[in-house]
Tab-separated table of C-alpha atoms in Angstrom:
chain	number	residue	atom	x	y	z
A	1127	MET	CA	12.603	7.536	18.017
A	1128	LEU	CA	11.183	4.374	19.543
A	1129	THR	CA	8.731	2.037	17.869
A	1130	SER	CA	6.631	2.176	21.033
A	1131	ASP	CA	6.176	5.923	20.454
A	1132	PHE	CA	3.692	4.979	17.735
A	1133	ASN	CA	1.492	2.661	19.771
A	1134	PHE	CA	-2.147	3.362	20.572
A	1135	ASP	CA	-5.058	1.503	22.145
A	1136	LEU	CA	-7.438	0.022	19.605
A	1137	PRO	CA	-10.458	-2.106	20.558
A	1138	GLN	CA	-10.568	-5.259	18.443
A	1139	GLU	CA	-14.162	-4.618	17.442
A	1140	LEU	CA	-13.092	-1.492	15.521
A	1141	ILE	CA	-10.924	-3.517	13.121
A	1142	ALA	CA	-13.168	-3.795	10.069
A	1143	GLN	CA	-13.688	-7.430	9.059
A	1144	HIS	CA	-15.895	-6.638	6.054
A	1145	PRO	CA	-16.262	-3.709	3.665
A	1146	SER	CA	-19.028	-1.194	4.277
A	1147	GLY	CA	-22.424	-2.152	2.894
A	1148	ILE	CA	-22.046	0.182	-0.098
A	1149	ARG	CA	-18.674	1.213	-1.531
A	1150	GLY	CA	-17.893	4.803	-0.590
A	1151	GLN	CA	-20.369	5.052	2.293
A	1152	ASP	CA	-17.666	5.544	4.911
A	1153	LYS	CA	-16.765	8.046	7.600
A	1154	LEU	CA	-14.147	10.627	6.651
A	1155	MET	CA	-12.010	12.447	9.198
A	1156	LEU	CA	-10.502	15.768	8.100
A	1157	LEU	CA	-7.213	16.507	9.883
A	1158	ASN	CA	-5.330	19.781	9.725
A	1159	ARG	CA	-1.689	18.660	9.582
A	1160	PHE	CA	-0.459	21.910	11.136
A	1161	SER	CA	-2.942	22.634	13.924
A	1162	GLY	CA	-4.134	19.089	14.598
A	1163	ALA	CA	-7.777	20.228	14.343
A	1164	VAL	CA	-10.231	17.451	13.467
A	1165	GLU	CA	-13.563	17.562	11.645
A	1166	HIS	CA	-15.971	14.679	11.066
A	1167	HIS	CA	-17.438	14.137	7.601
A	1168	MET	CA	-18.614	11.393	5.275
A	1169	MET	CA	-16.767	10.275	2.164
A	1170	ASP	CA	-19.531	11.862	0.109
A	1171	ASP	CA	-18.273	15.275	1.325
A	1172	LEU	CA	-14.776	14.867	-0.120
A	1173	PRO	CA	-15.166	16.930	-3.341
A	1174	SER	CA	-16.199	19.974	-1.289
A	1175	LEU	CA	-13.084	19.621	0.895
A	1176	ILE	CA	-10.558	19.602	-1.971
A	1177	GLU	CA	-9.001	22.921	-2.923
A	1178	PRO	CA	-9.612	24.021	-6.546
A	1179	GLY	CA	-6.563	23.426	-8.704
A	1180	THR	CA	-5.476	20.358	-6.730
A	1181	LEU	CA	-3.801	17.505	-8.591
A	1182	MET	CA	-4.839	14.080	-7.243
A	1183	VAL	CA	-2.455	11.144	-7.696
A	1184	PHE	CA	-3.793	7.578	-7.515
A	1185	ASN	CA	-1.969	4.226	-7.510
A	1186	ASN	CA	-3.527	2.088	-10.261
A	1187	SER	CA	-1.928	-1.207	-9.185
A	1188	ARG	CA	-4.343	-4.141	-9.242
A	1189	VAL	CA	-4.312	-6.890	-6.630
A	1190	ARG	CA	-3.143	-10.324	-7.739
A	1191	ARG	CA	-4.817	-13.442	-6.313
A	1192	ALA	CA	-1.478	-13.898	-4.597
A	1193	ARG	CA	-2.314	-16.218	-1.681
A	1194	VAL	CA	-1.861	-19.780	-2.927
A	1195	TYR	CA	-1.900	-23.046	-0.957
A	1196	GLY	CA	0.479	-25.878	-1.841
A	1197	ILE	CA	0.700	-29.422	-0.487
A	1198	LYS	CA	4.157	-30.391	0.788
A	1199	GLU	CA	5.120	-33.676	-0.880
A	1200	THR	CA	6.940	-35.089	2.168
A	1201	THR	CA	4.108	-34.559	4.674
A	1202	GLY	CA	0.932	-33.980	2.681
A	1203	ARG	CA	0.328	-30.857	4.753
A	1204	GLU	CA	-1.025	-27.636	3.301
A	1205	THR	CA	1.374	-24.664	3.204
A	1206	GLU	CA	0.373	-21.070	2.518
A	1207	PHE	CA	2.467	-19.018	0.092
A	1208	MET	CA	2.079	-15.302	-0.582
A	1209	PHE	CA	3.545	-14.540	-4.016
A	1210	LEU	CA	5.278	-11.155	-4.051
A	1211	ASN	CA	7.371	-10.725	-7.206
A	1212	THR	CA	9.467	-12.575	-9.736
A	1213	ILE	CA	13.154	-13.039	-8.947
A	1214	ASP	CA	14.057	-14.569	-12.307
A	1215	LYS	CA	11.404	-14.651	-15.036
A	1216	GLU	CA	13.441	-16.869	-17.376
A	1217	CYS	CA	14.107	-19.447	-14.637
A	1218	CYS	CA	10.547	-19.111	-13.305
A	1219	VAL	CA	11.586	-18.174	-9.751
A	1220	TRP	CA	9.252	-16.225	-7.438
A	1221	ASN	CA	9.852	-14.487	-4.137
A	1222	THR	CA	7.189	-15.637	-1.670
A	1223	MET	CA	6.287	-15.116	1.954
A	1224	VAL	CA	5.594	-18.466	3.617
A	1225	LYS	CA	3.716	-19.496	6.729
A	1226	SER	CA	5.988	-21.369	9.194
A	1227	ALA	CA	8.954	-20.371	7.044
A	1228	LYS	CA	11.558	-22.088	9.247
A	1229	LYS	CA	10.007	-25.440	8.364
A	1230	GLN	CA	10.052	-24.740	4.613
A	1231	LYS	CA	13.587	-25.517	3.440
A	1232	PRO	CA	15.465	-25.666	0.114
A	1233	GLY	CA	14.724	-28.824	-1.838
A	1234	MET	CA	11.176	-29.206	-0.515
A	1235	ARG	CA	8.547	-29.647	-3.235
A	1236	TYR	CA	4.921	-28.497	-3.229
A	1237	LYS	CA	1.928	-29.358	-5.391
A	1238	PHE	CA	-0.556	-26.586	-6.121
A	1239	PRO	CA	-4.300	-26.998	-6.848
A	1240	ASP	CA	-3.906	-27.491	-10.620
A	1241	GLY	CA	-1.133	-30.056	-10.130
A	1242	THR	CA	1.737	-27.640	-10.729
A	1243	ILE	CA	4.933	-28.516	-8.839
A	1244	ALA	CA	7.404	-25.983	-7.402
A	1245	THR	CA	10.569	-26.330	-5.339
A	1246	ILE	CA	12.125	-24.073	-2.719
A	1247	ILE	CA	15.644	-23.069	-3.764
A	1248	GLU	CA	18.472	-21.207	-2.060
A	1249	HIS	CA	18.296	-17.448	-2.459
A	1250	GLU	CA	20.634	-14.922	-0.915
A	1251	GLY	CA	18.951	-12.845	1.767
A	1252	ASN	CA	16.100	-15.234	2.526
A	1253	ALA	CA	17.762	-17.363	5.217
A	1254	GLY	CA	16.039	-17.026	8.586
A	1255	THR	CA	13.297	-14.751	7.225
A	1256	GLU	CA	9.655	-15.138	6.277
A	1257	PHE	CA	10.616	-15.256	2.593
A	1258	ARG	CA	11.421	-18.226	0.354
A	1259	ALA	CA	12.344	-18.474	-3.339
A	1260	LEU	CA	10.044	-20.853	-5.226
A	1261	LYS	CA	11.093	-22.306	-8.605
A	1262	PHE	CA	8.616	-23.625	-11.167
A	1263	ASP	CA	9.296	-25.735	-14.251
A	1264	PHE	CA	7.510	-23.195	-16.448
A	1265	ALA	CA	6.523	-19.547	-16.258
A	1266	ILE	CA	3.291	-18.948	-14.365
A	1267	ASN	CA	1.041	-16.064	-15.370
A	1268	GLU	CA	-2.032	-14.202	-14.145
A	1269	ASP	CA	-4.301	-16.972	-15.458
A	1270	TRP	CA	-2.443	-19.358	-13.145
A	1271	PHE	CA	-3.150	-17.108	-10.166
A	1272	GLU	CA	-6.805	-16.763	-11.155
A	1273	ARG	CA	-7.123	-20.565	-11.197
A	1274	ASN	CA	-5.117	-21.330	-8.068
A	1275	GLY	CA	-5.021	-18.247	-5.886
A	1276	HIS	CA	-7.082	-16.429	-3.282
A	1277	ILE	CA	-7.582	-12.731	-2.571
A	1278	PRO	CA	-4.723	-11.809	-0.187
A	1279	LEU	CA	-6.710	-10.349	2.682
A	1280	PRO	CA	-4.447	-8.984	5.447
A	1281	PRO	CA	-3.934	-11.092	8.588
A	1282	TYR	CA	-6.029	-8.827	10.823
A	1283	ILE	CA	-9.106	-9.838	8.795
A	1284	LYS	CA	-9.936	-13.063	10.589
A	1285	ARG	CA	-11.808	-14.923	7.855
A	1286	GLY	CA	-11.287	-16.500	4.471
A	1287	ASP	CA	-11.801	-14.544	1.265
A	1288	THR	CA	-15.177	-14.595	-0.494
A	1289	GLU	CA	-16.529	-13.606	-3.899
A	1290	GLU	CA	-17.427	-10.226	-2.402
A	1291	ASP	CA	-13.728	-9.605	-1.724
A	1292	SER	CA	-12.916	-10.243	-5.392
A	1293	GLU	CA	-14.730	-7.002	-6.152
A	1294	ARG	CA	-14.446	-4.977	-2.942
A	1295	TYR	CA	-10.728	-5.573	-2.257
A	1296	GLN	CA	-9.926	-3.951	-5.604
A	1297	ASN	CA	-9.951	-0.284	-6.596
A	1298	VAL	CA	-12.405	0.677	-9.335
A	1299	TYR	CA	-9.597	2.326	-11.336
A	1300	ALA	CA	-7.042	-0.507	-10.884
A	1301	THR	CA	-5.528	-1.609	-14.204
A	1302	ASP	CA	-1.996	-2.962	-13.707
A	1303	THR	CA	-1.912	-6.319	-11.877
A	1304	GLY	CA	0.970	-6.967	-9.507
A	1305	SER	CA	0.154	-6.140	-5.886
A	1306	ALA	CA	0.107	-8.630	-3.021
A	1307	ALA	CA	-2.035	-6.216	-0.999
A	1308	CYS	CA	-4.519	-3.576	-2.054
A	1309	PRO	CA	-3.621	0.143	-1.966
A	1310	THR	CA	-6.651	0.439	0.266
A	1311	ALA	CA	-7.119	4.213	0.449
A	1312	GLY	CA	-8.591	3.915	-3.041
A	1313	LEU	CA	-11.322	1.530	-1.915
A	1314	HIS	CA	-13.449	4.513	-0.882
A	1315	PHE	CA	-13.670	5.867	-4.441
A	1316	THR	CA	-16.546	4.964	-6.751
A	1317	GLU	CA	-16.995	5.772	-10.424
A	1318	ASP	CA	-19.568	8.356	-9.352
A	1319	MET	CA	-17.115	9.987	-6.927
A	1320	LEU	CA	-14.435	10.170	-9.625
A	1321	ALA	CA	-16.956	11.751	-11.995
A	1322	ARG	CA	-17.856	14.346	-9.351
A	1323	ILE	CA	-14.181	15.166	-8.826
A	1324	ASP	CA	-13.707	15.564	-12.582
A	1325	ALA	CA	-16.811	17.731	-12.843
A	1326	ILE	CA	-15.446	20.354	-10.441
A	1327	GLY	CA	-12.176	20.567	-12.358
A	1328	ILE	CA	-9.917	18.581	-10.033
A	1329	GLU	CA	-7.140	17.056	-12.135
A	1330	ARG	CA	-6.237	13.361	-11.721
A	1331	CYS	CA	-3.286	11.195	-12.719
A	1332	PHE	CA	-1.836	7.774	-11.902
A	1333	VAL	CA	1.340	6.124	-10.709
A	1334	THR	CA	1.923	2.400	-10.211
A	1335	LEU	CA	3.485	0.855	-7.130
A	1336	HIS	CA	3.051	-2.892	-6.767
A	1337	VAL	CA	2.519	-3.439	-3.070
A	1338	GLY	CA	4.663	-6.110	-1.479
A	1339	LEU	CA	4.338	-7.095	2.145
A	1340	GLY	CA	7.440	-5.253	3.315
A	1341	THR	CA	5.247	-2.234	4.004
A	1342	PHE	CA	3.108	-4.301	6.376
A	1343	LEU	CA	5.777	-6.341	8.166
A	1344	PRO	CA	6.101	-5.449	11.851
A	1345	VAL	CA	8.874	-3.123	12.938
A	1346	ARG	CA	10.996	-5.428	15.074
A	1347	GLU	CA	13.619	-2.863	16.024
A	1348	ASP	CA	13.228	-0.824	19.208
A	1349	ASN	CA	14.699	2.210	17.454
A	1350	ILE	CA	12.825	2.920	14.232
A	1351	GLU	CA	15.980	4.209	12.532
A	1352	ASN	CA	17.286	0.628	12.499
A	1353	HIS	CA	14.311	-0.764	10.571
A	1354	LYS	CA	14.942	-1.717	6.942
A	1355	MET	CA	12.149	-1.664	4.374
A	1356	HIS	CA	11.842	-4.270	1.622
A	1357	GLU	CA	12.012	-3.000	-1.947
A	1358	GLU	CA	8.955	-2.414	-4.091
A	1359	TRP	CA	8.774	-1.437	-7.766
A	1360	TYR	CA	7.079	1.737	-8.949
A	1361	THR	CA	6.448	3.576	-12.209
A	1362	VAL	CA	5.812	7.272	-12.804
A	1363	PRO	CA	4.421	7.699	-16.347
A	1364	VAL	CA	5.590	10.617	-18.487
A	1365	GLU	CA	2.146	12.257	-18.422
A	1366	THR	CA	2.013	12.024	-14.626
A	1367	ALA	CA	5.497	13.487	-14.183
A	1368	GLU	CA	4.603	16.436	-16.404
A	1369	LYS	CA	1.333	17.064	-14.540
A	1370	ILE	CA	3.101	16.984	-11.169
A	1371	ASN	CA	5.916	19.291	-12.265
A	1372	ARG	CA	3.389	21.695	-13.773
A	1373	ALA	CA	1.198	21.709	-10.640
A	1374	LYS	CA	4.162	22.295	-8.336
A	1375	ALA	CA	5.554	25.045	-10.562
A	1376	GLU	CA	2.154	26.765	-10.563
A	1377	GLY	CA	1.820	26.476	-6.787
A	1378	ARG	CA	-1.080	24.049	-6.964
A	1379	PRO	CA	-1.254	21.330	-4.273
A	1380	VAL	CA	-0.501	17.667	-4.972
A	1381	LEU	CA	-2.882	15.314	-3.145
A	1382	ALA	CA	-1.599	11.741	-2.905
A	1383	VAL	CA	-4.297	9.096	-2.523
A	1384	GLY	CA	-2.806	6.424	-0.275
A	1385	THR	CA	0.590	5.886	1.306
A	1386	THR	CA	1.736	3.943	-1.770
A	1387	SER	CA	1.231	7.028	-3.932
A	1388	VAL	CA	3.118	9.050	-1.320
A	1389	ARG	CA	6.016	6.580	-1.356
A	1390	THR	CA	6.117	6.608	-5.160
A	1391	LEU	CA	6.213	10.392	-5.500
A	1392	GLU	CA	8.738	10.934	-2.745
A	1393	SER	CA	10.928	8.087	-4.061
A	1394	ALA	CA	10.876	9.606	-7.535
A	1395	ALA	CA	11.874	12.970	-6.053
A	1396	GLN	CA	14.767	11.337	-4.170
A	1397	LYS	CA	15.900	9.627	-7.368
A	1398	TYR	CA	15.752	12.955	-9.201
A	1399	GLN	CA	17.926	14.552	-6.523
A	1400	ALA	CA	20.357	11.624	-6.540
A	1401	GLY	CA	20.789	12.212	-10.269
A	1402	GLY	CA	21.844	15.788	-9.640
A	1403	GLY	CA	18.459	17.480	-9.897
A	1404	ILE	CA	17.121	20.005	-7.422
A	1405	CYS	CA	13.454	19.706	-6.495
A	1406	GLY	CA	11.950	22.981	-7.610
A	1407	GLY	CA	15.115	23.899	-9.466
A	1408	ILE	CA	15.475	24.722	-13.140
A	1409	SER	CA	16.246	21.724	-15.352
A	1410	SER	CA	18.394	21.721	-18.508
A	1411	SER	CA	15.181	22.270	-20.479
A	1412	GLY	CA	14.561	25.519	-18.609
A	1413	GLU	CA	11.597	24.193	-16.633
A	1414	LYS	CA	11.108	23.763	-12.903
A	1415	ARG	CA	11.139	20.067	-12.003
A	1416	TRP	CA	10.569	17.979	-8.898
A	1417	LEU	CA	10.803	14.516	-10.442
A	1418	ASP	CA	11.185	12.604	-13.695
A	1419	ALA	CA	9.185	9.795	-15.248
A	1420	GLY	CA	10.545	6.264	-15.018
A	1421	THR	CA	10.498	2.871	-13.355
A	1422	SER	CA	12.626	2.023	-10.335
A	1423	SER	CA	12.598	0.256	-6.986
A	1424	THR	CA	12.253	1.890	-3.598
A	1425	SER	CA	12.829	1.012	0.022
A	1426	ILE	CA	11.987	4.498	1.255
A	1427	PHE	CA	11.073	4.701	4.953
A	1428	MET	CA	9.428	7.922	6.105
A	1429	TYR	CA	9.142	8.810	9.779
A	1430	PRO	CA	9.098	12.112	11.729
A	1431	GLY	CA	11.913	14.320	10.554
A	1432	TYR	CA	11.429	13.451	6.890
A	1433	GLU	CA	10.910	16.523	4.685
A	1434	PHE	CA	8.303	15.995	1.968
A	1435	LYS	CA	9.358	17.202	-1.444
A	1436	VAL	CA	6.253	16.638	-3.607
A	1437	VAL	CA	3.201	15.680	-1.530
A	1438	ASP	CA	1.173	18.548	-0.044
A	1439	LYS	CA	-1.977	16.685	1.039
A	1440	MET	CA	-2.769	13.055	1.739
A	1441	PHE	CA	-5.847	10.828	1.649
A	1442	THR	CA	-5.381	7.629	3.631
A	1443	ASN	CA	-6.903	4.969	5.885
A	1444	PHE	CA	-6.306	4.455	9.612
A	1445	HIS	CA	-3.190	2.341	10.162
A	1446	THR	CA	-1.990	-0.309	12.586
A	1447	PRO	CA	-0.123	0.577	15.796
A	1448	GLU	CA	3.682	0.683	15.567
A	1449	SER	CA	3.602	0.213	11.775
A	1450	THR	CA	5.701	1.959	9.122
A	1451	LEU	CA	2.462	3.450	7.795
A	1452	ILE	CA	1.519	5.244	11.020
A	1453	MET	CA	5.115	6.484	11.094
A	1454	LEU	CA	4.691	7.815	7.541
A	1455	VAL	CA	1.518	9.768	8.325
A	1456	SER	CA	3.172	10.990	11.543
A	1457	ALA	CA	6.033	12.333	9.430
A	1458	PHE	CA	3.449	14.230	7.384
A	1459	ALA	CA	1.144	15.560	10.105
A	1460	GLY	CA	3.158	15.219	13.334
A	1461	ARG	CA	3.114	12.298	15.756
A	1462	GLU	CA	1.027	14.070	18.402
A	1463	ASN	CA	-1.538	15.229	15.846
A	1464	ILE	CA	-1.879	11.712	14.440
A	1465	LEU	CA	-2.141	9.997	17.825
A	1466	ASN	CA	-4.701	12.554	19.003
A	1467	ALA	CA	-6.696	12.079	15.788
A	1468	TYR	CA	-6.585	8.287	16.212
A	1469	LYS	CA	-7.770	8.633	19.830
A	1470	THR	CA	-10.668	10.748	18.565
A	1471	ALA	CA	-11.393	8.134	15.879
A	1472	VAL	CA	-11.606	5.398	18.521
A	1473	GLU	CA	-13.913	7.528	20.663
A	1474	ASN	CA	-16.167	8.130	17.647
A	1475	ARG	CA	-16.176	4.467	16.630
A	1476	TYR	CA	-14.403	4.843	13.300
A	1477	ARG	CA	-13.560	1.568	11.571
A	1478	PHE	CA	-9.860	0.835	11.181
A	1479	PHE	CA	-7.485	-0.639	8.579
A	1480	SER	CA	-8.107	-1.928	5.037
A	1481	TYR	CA	-11.913	-2.103	5.045
A	1482	GLY	CA	-12.269	0.762	7.503
A	1483	ASP	CA	-12.947	4.490	7.324
A	1484	CYS	CA	-10.671	7.183	5.915
A	1485	MET	CA	-8.759	10.365	6.700
A	1486	PHE	CA	-7.978	13.442	4.610
A	1487	ILE	CA	-4.889	15.253	5.877
A	1488	ARG	CA	-4.443	18.779	4.564
C-alpha cells in the first residue's frame, strides 16, 4: 500500500492548539468498525456505549518534561533537544532528537539552564538521522528535567508550553514517568468518568508504554511496507495479563484506550507467539492464554492486513494524515471506513490531534 493512500484534507483551523475548556467536555464519534456507520456523541456518553463485561486497558505512562534547550559552546546559539530514553545509564548517555541535527556533530558541547554540560558522542545508527547521543558527566534524573525541561508539545501545536499544559497534557491516572509525548487518548478521562465506569462494573487495568517519537515521525517511504518503526519499551504487569487472559477466555471484549495500549497488547501477543504460545491456545498450566506479563521493546507497525490478536475495541483520537497511527486505526476498522469517518469529522468541525476530540471504534 502507498503512504498517499492514507492522506486526507484537513483545514488548519481544526488542529486543536489548546485543550478544551474543561477536561472531558469533548465530542465523541462512535464508529462501527465493520459497517462504517458513524454516530455523534459527547465524551460524557461513553459509559452508556461500553458493553457490560468489557475490560478497559489504559497506558499509565507519565510525560517527562523532555524538551530541553542547550546553548552550543562554539556558537552561543540555542539548540532544542528532545530526550527520548537512556542508552547507557552508567555512562549517563541519552538518546535525543535534535533540531537541525545535521549541524549537531560528535564532540560538540552544550550548556543547559542549570549549567550542566553534555557532549554529543558517536552512536551507531544515529548518523544522518534526527537522533543524537548526548553524554553527561553524571546521571540526570526526573528532578533535572523538572528544573530544566519543558512540556513536549507536538510540533503541530504552534505555541510554547504553559503552566496549563503541565496539567492538561498529562493523563489523570498517569503514574510512571518516561514518555516524550502524551498517550493522548487518555486526556479525555476525568476522575469522575473513571468512577462512573467503575460504578457500572466495567473492569480496568493498566499497561505501560513509554512513548518515544518514532510513532510520530513521518513515513518517508512511498510504500508503507518499507517503513521501519523505532523501538519503544513496554510493560504488561502480571495482574493485567491475568485480567486480559481471563476476559478473552470468557468471551468478554478488550477495549484498548489509545494506540499505545493497542501496540503494547498486540506486541505482547506477538512475543507470546514467538515463544511458542498460541493465542487462545491452552498453556502448560491448562489455561487459555493470549499473552504473558513482562517487559520488552517493540517496533510493531500495524497497517491494513494486520490481524488483531487481543484488542476488540479501541478508543482513540483523530490522527495526522499519512501517519503510522492512521494506518493502525485503518488496520482495525478498514481504510475506507476510517477515511469516511474522518471526512465526516471535518464536515462536523471535530477538533483533531492531541488536544482534539475522540473516537470510539467498536
